[in-house]
mmCIF file of C-alpha atoms in Angstrom:
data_model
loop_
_atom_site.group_PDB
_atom_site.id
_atom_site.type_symbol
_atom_site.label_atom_id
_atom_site.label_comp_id
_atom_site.label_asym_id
_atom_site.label_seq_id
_atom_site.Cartn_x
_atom_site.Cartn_y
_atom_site.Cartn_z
ATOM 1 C CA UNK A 22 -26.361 -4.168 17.455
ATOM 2 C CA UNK A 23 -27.047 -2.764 13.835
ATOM 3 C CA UNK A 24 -31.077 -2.904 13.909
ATOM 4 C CA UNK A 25 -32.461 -0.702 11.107
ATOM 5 C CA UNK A 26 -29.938 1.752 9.611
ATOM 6 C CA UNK A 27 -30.580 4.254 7.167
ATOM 7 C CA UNK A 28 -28.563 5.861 4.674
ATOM 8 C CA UNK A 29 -27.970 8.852 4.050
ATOM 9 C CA UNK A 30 -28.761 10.947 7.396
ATOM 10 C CA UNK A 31 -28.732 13.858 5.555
ATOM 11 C CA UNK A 32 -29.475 15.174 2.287
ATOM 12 C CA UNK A 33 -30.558 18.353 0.430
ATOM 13 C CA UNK A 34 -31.886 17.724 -3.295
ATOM 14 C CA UNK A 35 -33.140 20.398 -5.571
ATOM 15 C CA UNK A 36 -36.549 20.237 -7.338
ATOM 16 C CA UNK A 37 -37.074 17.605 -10.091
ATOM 17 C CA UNK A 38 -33.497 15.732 -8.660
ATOM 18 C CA UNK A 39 -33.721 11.883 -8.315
ATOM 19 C CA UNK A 40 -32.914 10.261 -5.217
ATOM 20 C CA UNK A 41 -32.756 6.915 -3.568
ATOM 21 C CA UNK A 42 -32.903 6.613 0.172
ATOM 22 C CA UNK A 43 -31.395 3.401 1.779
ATOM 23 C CA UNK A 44 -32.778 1.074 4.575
ATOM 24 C CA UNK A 45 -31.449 -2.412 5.996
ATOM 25 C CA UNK A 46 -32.218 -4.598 9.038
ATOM 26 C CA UNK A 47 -29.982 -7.523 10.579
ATOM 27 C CA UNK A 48 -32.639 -9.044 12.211
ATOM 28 C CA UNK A 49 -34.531 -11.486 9.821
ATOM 29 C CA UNK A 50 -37.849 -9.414 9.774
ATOM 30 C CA UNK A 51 -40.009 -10.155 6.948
ATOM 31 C CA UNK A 52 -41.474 -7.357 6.893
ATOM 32 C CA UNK A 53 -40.352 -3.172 5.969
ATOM 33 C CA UNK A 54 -42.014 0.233 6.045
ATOM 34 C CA UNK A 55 -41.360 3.442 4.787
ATOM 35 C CA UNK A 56 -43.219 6.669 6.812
ATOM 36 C CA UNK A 57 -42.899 10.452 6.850
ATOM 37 C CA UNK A 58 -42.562 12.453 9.538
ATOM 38 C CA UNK A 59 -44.076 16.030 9.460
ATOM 39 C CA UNK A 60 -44.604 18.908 11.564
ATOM 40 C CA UNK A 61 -48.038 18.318 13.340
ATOM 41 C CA UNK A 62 -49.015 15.133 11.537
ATOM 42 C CA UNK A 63 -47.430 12.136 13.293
ATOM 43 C CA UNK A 64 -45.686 9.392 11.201
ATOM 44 C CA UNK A 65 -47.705 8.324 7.986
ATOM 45 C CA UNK A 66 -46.995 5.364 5.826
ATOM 46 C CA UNK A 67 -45.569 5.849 2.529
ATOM 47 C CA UNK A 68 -45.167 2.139 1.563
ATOM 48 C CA UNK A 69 -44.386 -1.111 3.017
ATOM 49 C CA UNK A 70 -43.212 -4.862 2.548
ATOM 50 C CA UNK A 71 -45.364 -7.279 4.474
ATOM 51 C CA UNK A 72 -42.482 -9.970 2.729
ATOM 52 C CA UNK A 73 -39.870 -10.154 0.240
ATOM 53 C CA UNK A 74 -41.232 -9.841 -2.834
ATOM 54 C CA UNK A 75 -44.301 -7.747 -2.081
ATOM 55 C CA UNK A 76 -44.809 -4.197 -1.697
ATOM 56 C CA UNK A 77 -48.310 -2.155 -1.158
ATOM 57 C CA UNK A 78 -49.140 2.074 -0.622
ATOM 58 C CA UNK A 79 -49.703 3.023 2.175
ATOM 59 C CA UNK A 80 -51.675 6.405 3.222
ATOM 60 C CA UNK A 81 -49.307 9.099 0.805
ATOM 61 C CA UNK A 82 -47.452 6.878 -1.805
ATOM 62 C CA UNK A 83 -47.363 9.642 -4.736
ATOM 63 C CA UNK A 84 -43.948 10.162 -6.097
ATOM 64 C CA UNK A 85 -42.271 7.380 -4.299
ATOM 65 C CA UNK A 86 -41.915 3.778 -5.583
ATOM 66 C CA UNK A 87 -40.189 1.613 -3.329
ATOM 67 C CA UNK A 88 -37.971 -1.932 -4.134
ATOM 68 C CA UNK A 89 -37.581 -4.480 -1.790
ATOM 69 C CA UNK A 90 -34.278 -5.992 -3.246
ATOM 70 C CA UNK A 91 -33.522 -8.859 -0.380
ATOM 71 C CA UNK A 92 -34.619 -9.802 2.633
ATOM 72 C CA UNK A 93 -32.539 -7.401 4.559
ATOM 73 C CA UNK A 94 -33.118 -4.315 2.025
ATOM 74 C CA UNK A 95 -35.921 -1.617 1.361
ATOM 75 C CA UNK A 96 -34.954 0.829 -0.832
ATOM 76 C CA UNK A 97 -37.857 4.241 -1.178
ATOM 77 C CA UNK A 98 -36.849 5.975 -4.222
ATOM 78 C CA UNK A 99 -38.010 10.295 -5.447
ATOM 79 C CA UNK A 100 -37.873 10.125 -9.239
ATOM 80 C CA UNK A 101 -38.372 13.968 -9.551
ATOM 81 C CA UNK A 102 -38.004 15.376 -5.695
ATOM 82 C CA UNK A 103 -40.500 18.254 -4.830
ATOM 83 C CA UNK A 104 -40.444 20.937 -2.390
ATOM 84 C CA UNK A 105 -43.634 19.246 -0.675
ATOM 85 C CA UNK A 106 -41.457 15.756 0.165
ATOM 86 C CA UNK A 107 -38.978 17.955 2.543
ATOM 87 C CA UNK A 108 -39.454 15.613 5.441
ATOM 88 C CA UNK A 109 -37.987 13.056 7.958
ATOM 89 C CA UNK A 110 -38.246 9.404 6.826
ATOM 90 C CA UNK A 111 -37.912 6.690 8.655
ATOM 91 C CA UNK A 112 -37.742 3.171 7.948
ATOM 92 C CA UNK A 113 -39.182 0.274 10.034
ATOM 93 C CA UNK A 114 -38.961 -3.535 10.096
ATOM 94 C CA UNK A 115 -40.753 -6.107 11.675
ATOM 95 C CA UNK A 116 -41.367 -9.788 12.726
ATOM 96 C CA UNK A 117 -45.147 -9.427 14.373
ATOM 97 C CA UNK A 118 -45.105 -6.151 16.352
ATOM 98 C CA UNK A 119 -43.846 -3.905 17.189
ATOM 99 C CA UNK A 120 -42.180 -2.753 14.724
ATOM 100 C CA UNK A 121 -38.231 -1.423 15.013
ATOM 101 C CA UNK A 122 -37.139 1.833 13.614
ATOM 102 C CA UNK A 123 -34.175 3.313 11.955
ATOM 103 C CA UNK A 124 -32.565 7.098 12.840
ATOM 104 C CA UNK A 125 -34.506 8.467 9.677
ATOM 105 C CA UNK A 126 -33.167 10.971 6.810
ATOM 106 C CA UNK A 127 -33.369 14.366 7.251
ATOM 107 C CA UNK A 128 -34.475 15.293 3.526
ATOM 108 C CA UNK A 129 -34.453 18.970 2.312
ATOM 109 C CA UNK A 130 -35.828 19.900 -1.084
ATOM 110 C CA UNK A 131 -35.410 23.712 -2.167
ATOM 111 C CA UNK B 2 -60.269 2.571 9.329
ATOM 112 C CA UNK B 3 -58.312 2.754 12.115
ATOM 113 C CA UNK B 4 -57.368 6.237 13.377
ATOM 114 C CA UNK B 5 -55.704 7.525 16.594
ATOM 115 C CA UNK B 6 -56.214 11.042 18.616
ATOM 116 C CA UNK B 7 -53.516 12.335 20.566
ATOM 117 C CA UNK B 8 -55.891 15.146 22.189
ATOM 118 C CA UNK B 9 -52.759 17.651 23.552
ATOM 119 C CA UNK B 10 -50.344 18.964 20.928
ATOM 120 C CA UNK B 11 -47.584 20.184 23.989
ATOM 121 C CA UNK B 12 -47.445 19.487 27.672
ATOM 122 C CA UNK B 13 -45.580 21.268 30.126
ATOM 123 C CA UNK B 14 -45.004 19.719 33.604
ATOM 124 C CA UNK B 15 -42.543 20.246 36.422
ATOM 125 C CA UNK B 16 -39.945 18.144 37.358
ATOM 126 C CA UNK B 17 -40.871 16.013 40.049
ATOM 127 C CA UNK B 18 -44.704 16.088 38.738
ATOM 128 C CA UNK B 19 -47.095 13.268 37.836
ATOM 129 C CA UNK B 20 -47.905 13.058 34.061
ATOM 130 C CA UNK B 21 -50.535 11.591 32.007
ATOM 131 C CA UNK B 22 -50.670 11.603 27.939
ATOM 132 C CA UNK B 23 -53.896 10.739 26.480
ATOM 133 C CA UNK B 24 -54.530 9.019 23.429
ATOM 134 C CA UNK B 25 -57.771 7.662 22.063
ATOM 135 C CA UNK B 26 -58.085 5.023 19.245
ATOM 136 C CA UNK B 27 -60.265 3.815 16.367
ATOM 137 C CA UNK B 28 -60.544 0.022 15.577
ATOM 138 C CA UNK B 29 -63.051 -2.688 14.989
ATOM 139 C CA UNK B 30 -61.562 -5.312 16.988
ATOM 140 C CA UNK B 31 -59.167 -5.788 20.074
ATOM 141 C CA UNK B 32 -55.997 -3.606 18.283
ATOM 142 C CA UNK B 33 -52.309 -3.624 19.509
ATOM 143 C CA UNK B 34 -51.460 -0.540 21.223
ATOM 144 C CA UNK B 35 -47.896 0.790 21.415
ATOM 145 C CA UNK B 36 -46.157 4.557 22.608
ATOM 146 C CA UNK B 37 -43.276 5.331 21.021
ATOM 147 C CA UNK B 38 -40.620 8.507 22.608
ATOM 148 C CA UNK B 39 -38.655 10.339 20.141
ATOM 149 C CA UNK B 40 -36.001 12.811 21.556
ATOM 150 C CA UNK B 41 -34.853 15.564 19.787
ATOM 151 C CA UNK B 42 -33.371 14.793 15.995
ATOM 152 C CA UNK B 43 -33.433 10.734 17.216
ATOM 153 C CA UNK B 44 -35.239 8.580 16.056
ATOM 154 C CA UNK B 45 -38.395 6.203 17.754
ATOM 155 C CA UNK B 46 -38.231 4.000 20.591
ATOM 156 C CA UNK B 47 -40.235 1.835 22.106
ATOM 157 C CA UNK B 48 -41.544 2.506 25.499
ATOM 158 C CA UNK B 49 -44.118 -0.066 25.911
ATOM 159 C CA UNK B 50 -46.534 -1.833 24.095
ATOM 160 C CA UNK B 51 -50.112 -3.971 24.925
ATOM 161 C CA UNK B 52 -51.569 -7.025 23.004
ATOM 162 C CA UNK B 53 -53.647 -8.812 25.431
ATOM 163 C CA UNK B 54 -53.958 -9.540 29.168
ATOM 164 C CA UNK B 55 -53.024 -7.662 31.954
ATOM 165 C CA UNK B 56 -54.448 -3.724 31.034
ATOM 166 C CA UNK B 57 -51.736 -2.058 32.810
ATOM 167 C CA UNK B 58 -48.659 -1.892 31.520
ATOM 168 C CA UNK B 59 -45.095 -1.469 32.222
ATOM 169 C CA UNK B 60 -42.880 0.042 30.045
ATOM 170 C CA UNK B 61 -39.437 1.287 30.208
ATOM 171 C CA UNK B 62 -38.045 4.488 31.902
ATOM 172 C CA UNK B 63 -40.776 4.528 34.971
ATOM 173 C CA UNK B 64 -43.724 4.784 31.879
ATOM 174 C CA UNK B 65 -46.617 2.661 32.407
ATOM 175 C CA UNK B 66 -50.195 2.721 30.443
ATOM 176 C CA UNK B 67 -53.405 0.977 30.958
ATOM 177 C CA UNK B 68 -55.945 -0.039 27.996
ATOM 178 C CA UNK B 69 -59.705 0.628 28.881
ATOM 179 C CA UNK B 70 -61.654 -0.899 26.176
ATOM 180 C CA UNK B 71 -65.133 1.027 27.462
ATOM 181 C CA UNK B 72 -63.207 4.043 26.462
ATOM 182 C CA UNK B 73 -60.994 3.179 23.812
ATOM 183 C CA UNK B 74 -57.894 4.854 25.539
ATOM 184 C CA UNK B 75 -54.319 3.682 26.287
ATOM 185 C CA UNK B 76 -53.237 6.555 28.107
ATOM 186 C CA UNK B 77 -49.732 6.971 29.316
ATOM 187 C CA UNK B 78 -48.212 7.960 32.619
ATOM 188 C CA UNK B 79 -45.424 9.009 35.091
ATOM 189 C CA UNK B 80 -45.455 8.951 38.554
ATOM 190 C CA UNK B 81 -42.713 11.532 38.886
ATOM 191 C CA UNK B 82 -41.210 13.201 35.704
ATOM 192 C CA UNK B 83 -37.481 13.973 35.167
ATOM 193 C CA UNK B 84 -36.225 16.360 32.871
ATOM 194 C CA UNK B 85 -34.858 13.686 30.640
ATOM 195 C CA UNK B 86 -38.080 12.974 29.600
ATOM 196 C CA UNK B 87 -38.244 16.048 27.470
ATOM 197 C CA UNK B 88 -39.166 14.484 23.987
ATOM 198 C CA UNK B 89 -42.122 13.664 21.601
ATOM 199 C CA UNK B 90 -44.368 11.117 22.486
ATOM 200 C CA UNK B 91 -46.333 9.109 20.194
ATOM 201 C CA UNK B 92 -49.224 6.411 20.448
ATOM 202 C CA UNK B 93 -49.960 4.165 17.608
ATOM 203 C CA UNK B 94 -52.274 0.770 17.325
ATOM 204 C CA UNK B 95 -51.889 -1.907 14.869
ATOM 205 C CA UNK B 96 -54.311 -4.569 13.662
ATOM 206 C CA UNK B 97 -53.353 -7.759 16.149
ATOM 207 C CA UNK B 98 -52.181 -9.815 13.210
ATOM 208 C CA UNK B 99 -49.072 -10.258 11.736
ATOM 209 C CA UNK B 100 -47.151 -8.089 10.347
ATOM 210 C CA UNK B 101 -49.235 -4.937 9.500
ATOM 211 C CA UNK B 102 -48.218 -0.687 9.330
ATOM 212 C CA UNK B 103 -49.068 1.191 12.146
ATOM 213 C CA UNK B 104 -50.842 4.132 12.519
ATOM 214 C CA UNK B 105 -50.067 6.930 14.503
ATOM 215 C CA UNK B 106 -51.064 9.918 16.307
ATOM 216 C CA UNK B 107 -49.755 13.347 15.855
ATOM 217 C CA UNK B 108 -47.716 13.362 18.606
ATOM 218 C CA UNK B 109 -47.858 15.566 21.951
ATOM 219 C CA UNK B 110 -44.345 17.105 22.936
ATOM 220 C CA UNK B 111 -43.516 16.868 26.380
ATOM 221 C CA UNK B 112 -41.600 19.830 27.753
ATOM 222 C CA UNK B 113 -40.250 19.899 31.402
ATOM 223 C CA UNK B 114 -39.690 23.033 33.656
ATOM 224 C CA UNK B 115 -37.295 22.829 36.643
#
């Protein structure tokens, strides 16, 4: 009863630091999102997969690229973390709605 | 562009007490609606979710919500709260094809007093 699971849960980076946050489903969805979880603003969409082999922005894409490597895998990279991407991300997948979620990673930058 | 209002940033309500979370949407056409519960350092679950139909309804946990087009609302409620339902609560819509993002609303916390 995998579902969406995230790696890692935790992490604390410091500025300009690279990192690569993991996400992969067990349940055939073709499609995978990446959002951001703030203080005060809701969940907002970084990037997603509507299908293997695709990937579009979403609403606050700067300083992420993303890489959907399989099927099962959605990868949201930092190339040069800043203090402003401290957050909670969570990963989603879908196959029509609604869309399944992951436990997120709790991301510090200092 | 489709946007949604979650009007109340924190709740408080008794145990025992009726509830109602409102949230008001933005979308051209006949949208999916969902509400989503995220407890403390967890992450989102689905309570309940509309697409078509039937306006109310039912979701898990005792939650229900009914859709009213006229006033672009799919507001959530409780008949009688328990303090396990201490937790963020968030309403999103999607477009009602395929597989699209959602958008979401801020969020209103939900606090409950004994």
């Amino acid at each position: 009863n995998a579902g969406v699971t995230q790696t890692p849960k935790f992490q604390v980076l410091k500025t300009g630091q690279s990192m690569t946050l993991q996400c992969a489903q067990d349940m055939n969805h073709n499609s995978m999102y990446w959002y951001r979880q703030d203080p005060g603003m809701g969940l907002r969409l970084i990037y997603y997969s509507a299908s293997e082999g695709t990937t579009d922005k979403g609403e606050v894409p700067n300083g992420y690229n993303v890489s959907r490597l399989n099927k099962r895998e959605f990868s949201l990279r930092l190339e040069s973390a800043a203090p402003s991407q401290t957050s909670v991300y969570f990963c989603a997948s879908s196959e029509q709605q609604p869309q399944h979620f992951g436990d997120g990673t709790r991301l510090s930058i200092l | 562009a489709q946007s949604v209002t979650q009007p109340d940033i924190h709740i408080t309500v008794s145990e025992g007490a009726s509830l109602e979370l409102r949230c008001n949407y933005s979308y051209g056409a006949t949208p999916y609606l969902f509400w989503y519960v995220q407890s403390p350092g967890q992450g989102l679950q689905l309570l309940l979710k509309y697409f078509s139909g039937d306006t109310l309804v039912q979701g898990i946990k005792g939650f229900e919500a009914e859709f009213k087009r006229s006033q672009s609302s799919f507001n959530l409620r409780k008949p009688s709260v328990h303090w396990s339902d201490a937790a963020e609560y968030f309403c999103a819509v999607g477009q009602n094809s395929g597989n699209t993002p959602l958008v979401f609303g801020k969020g209103t916390r939900l606090s409950v007093i004994a």
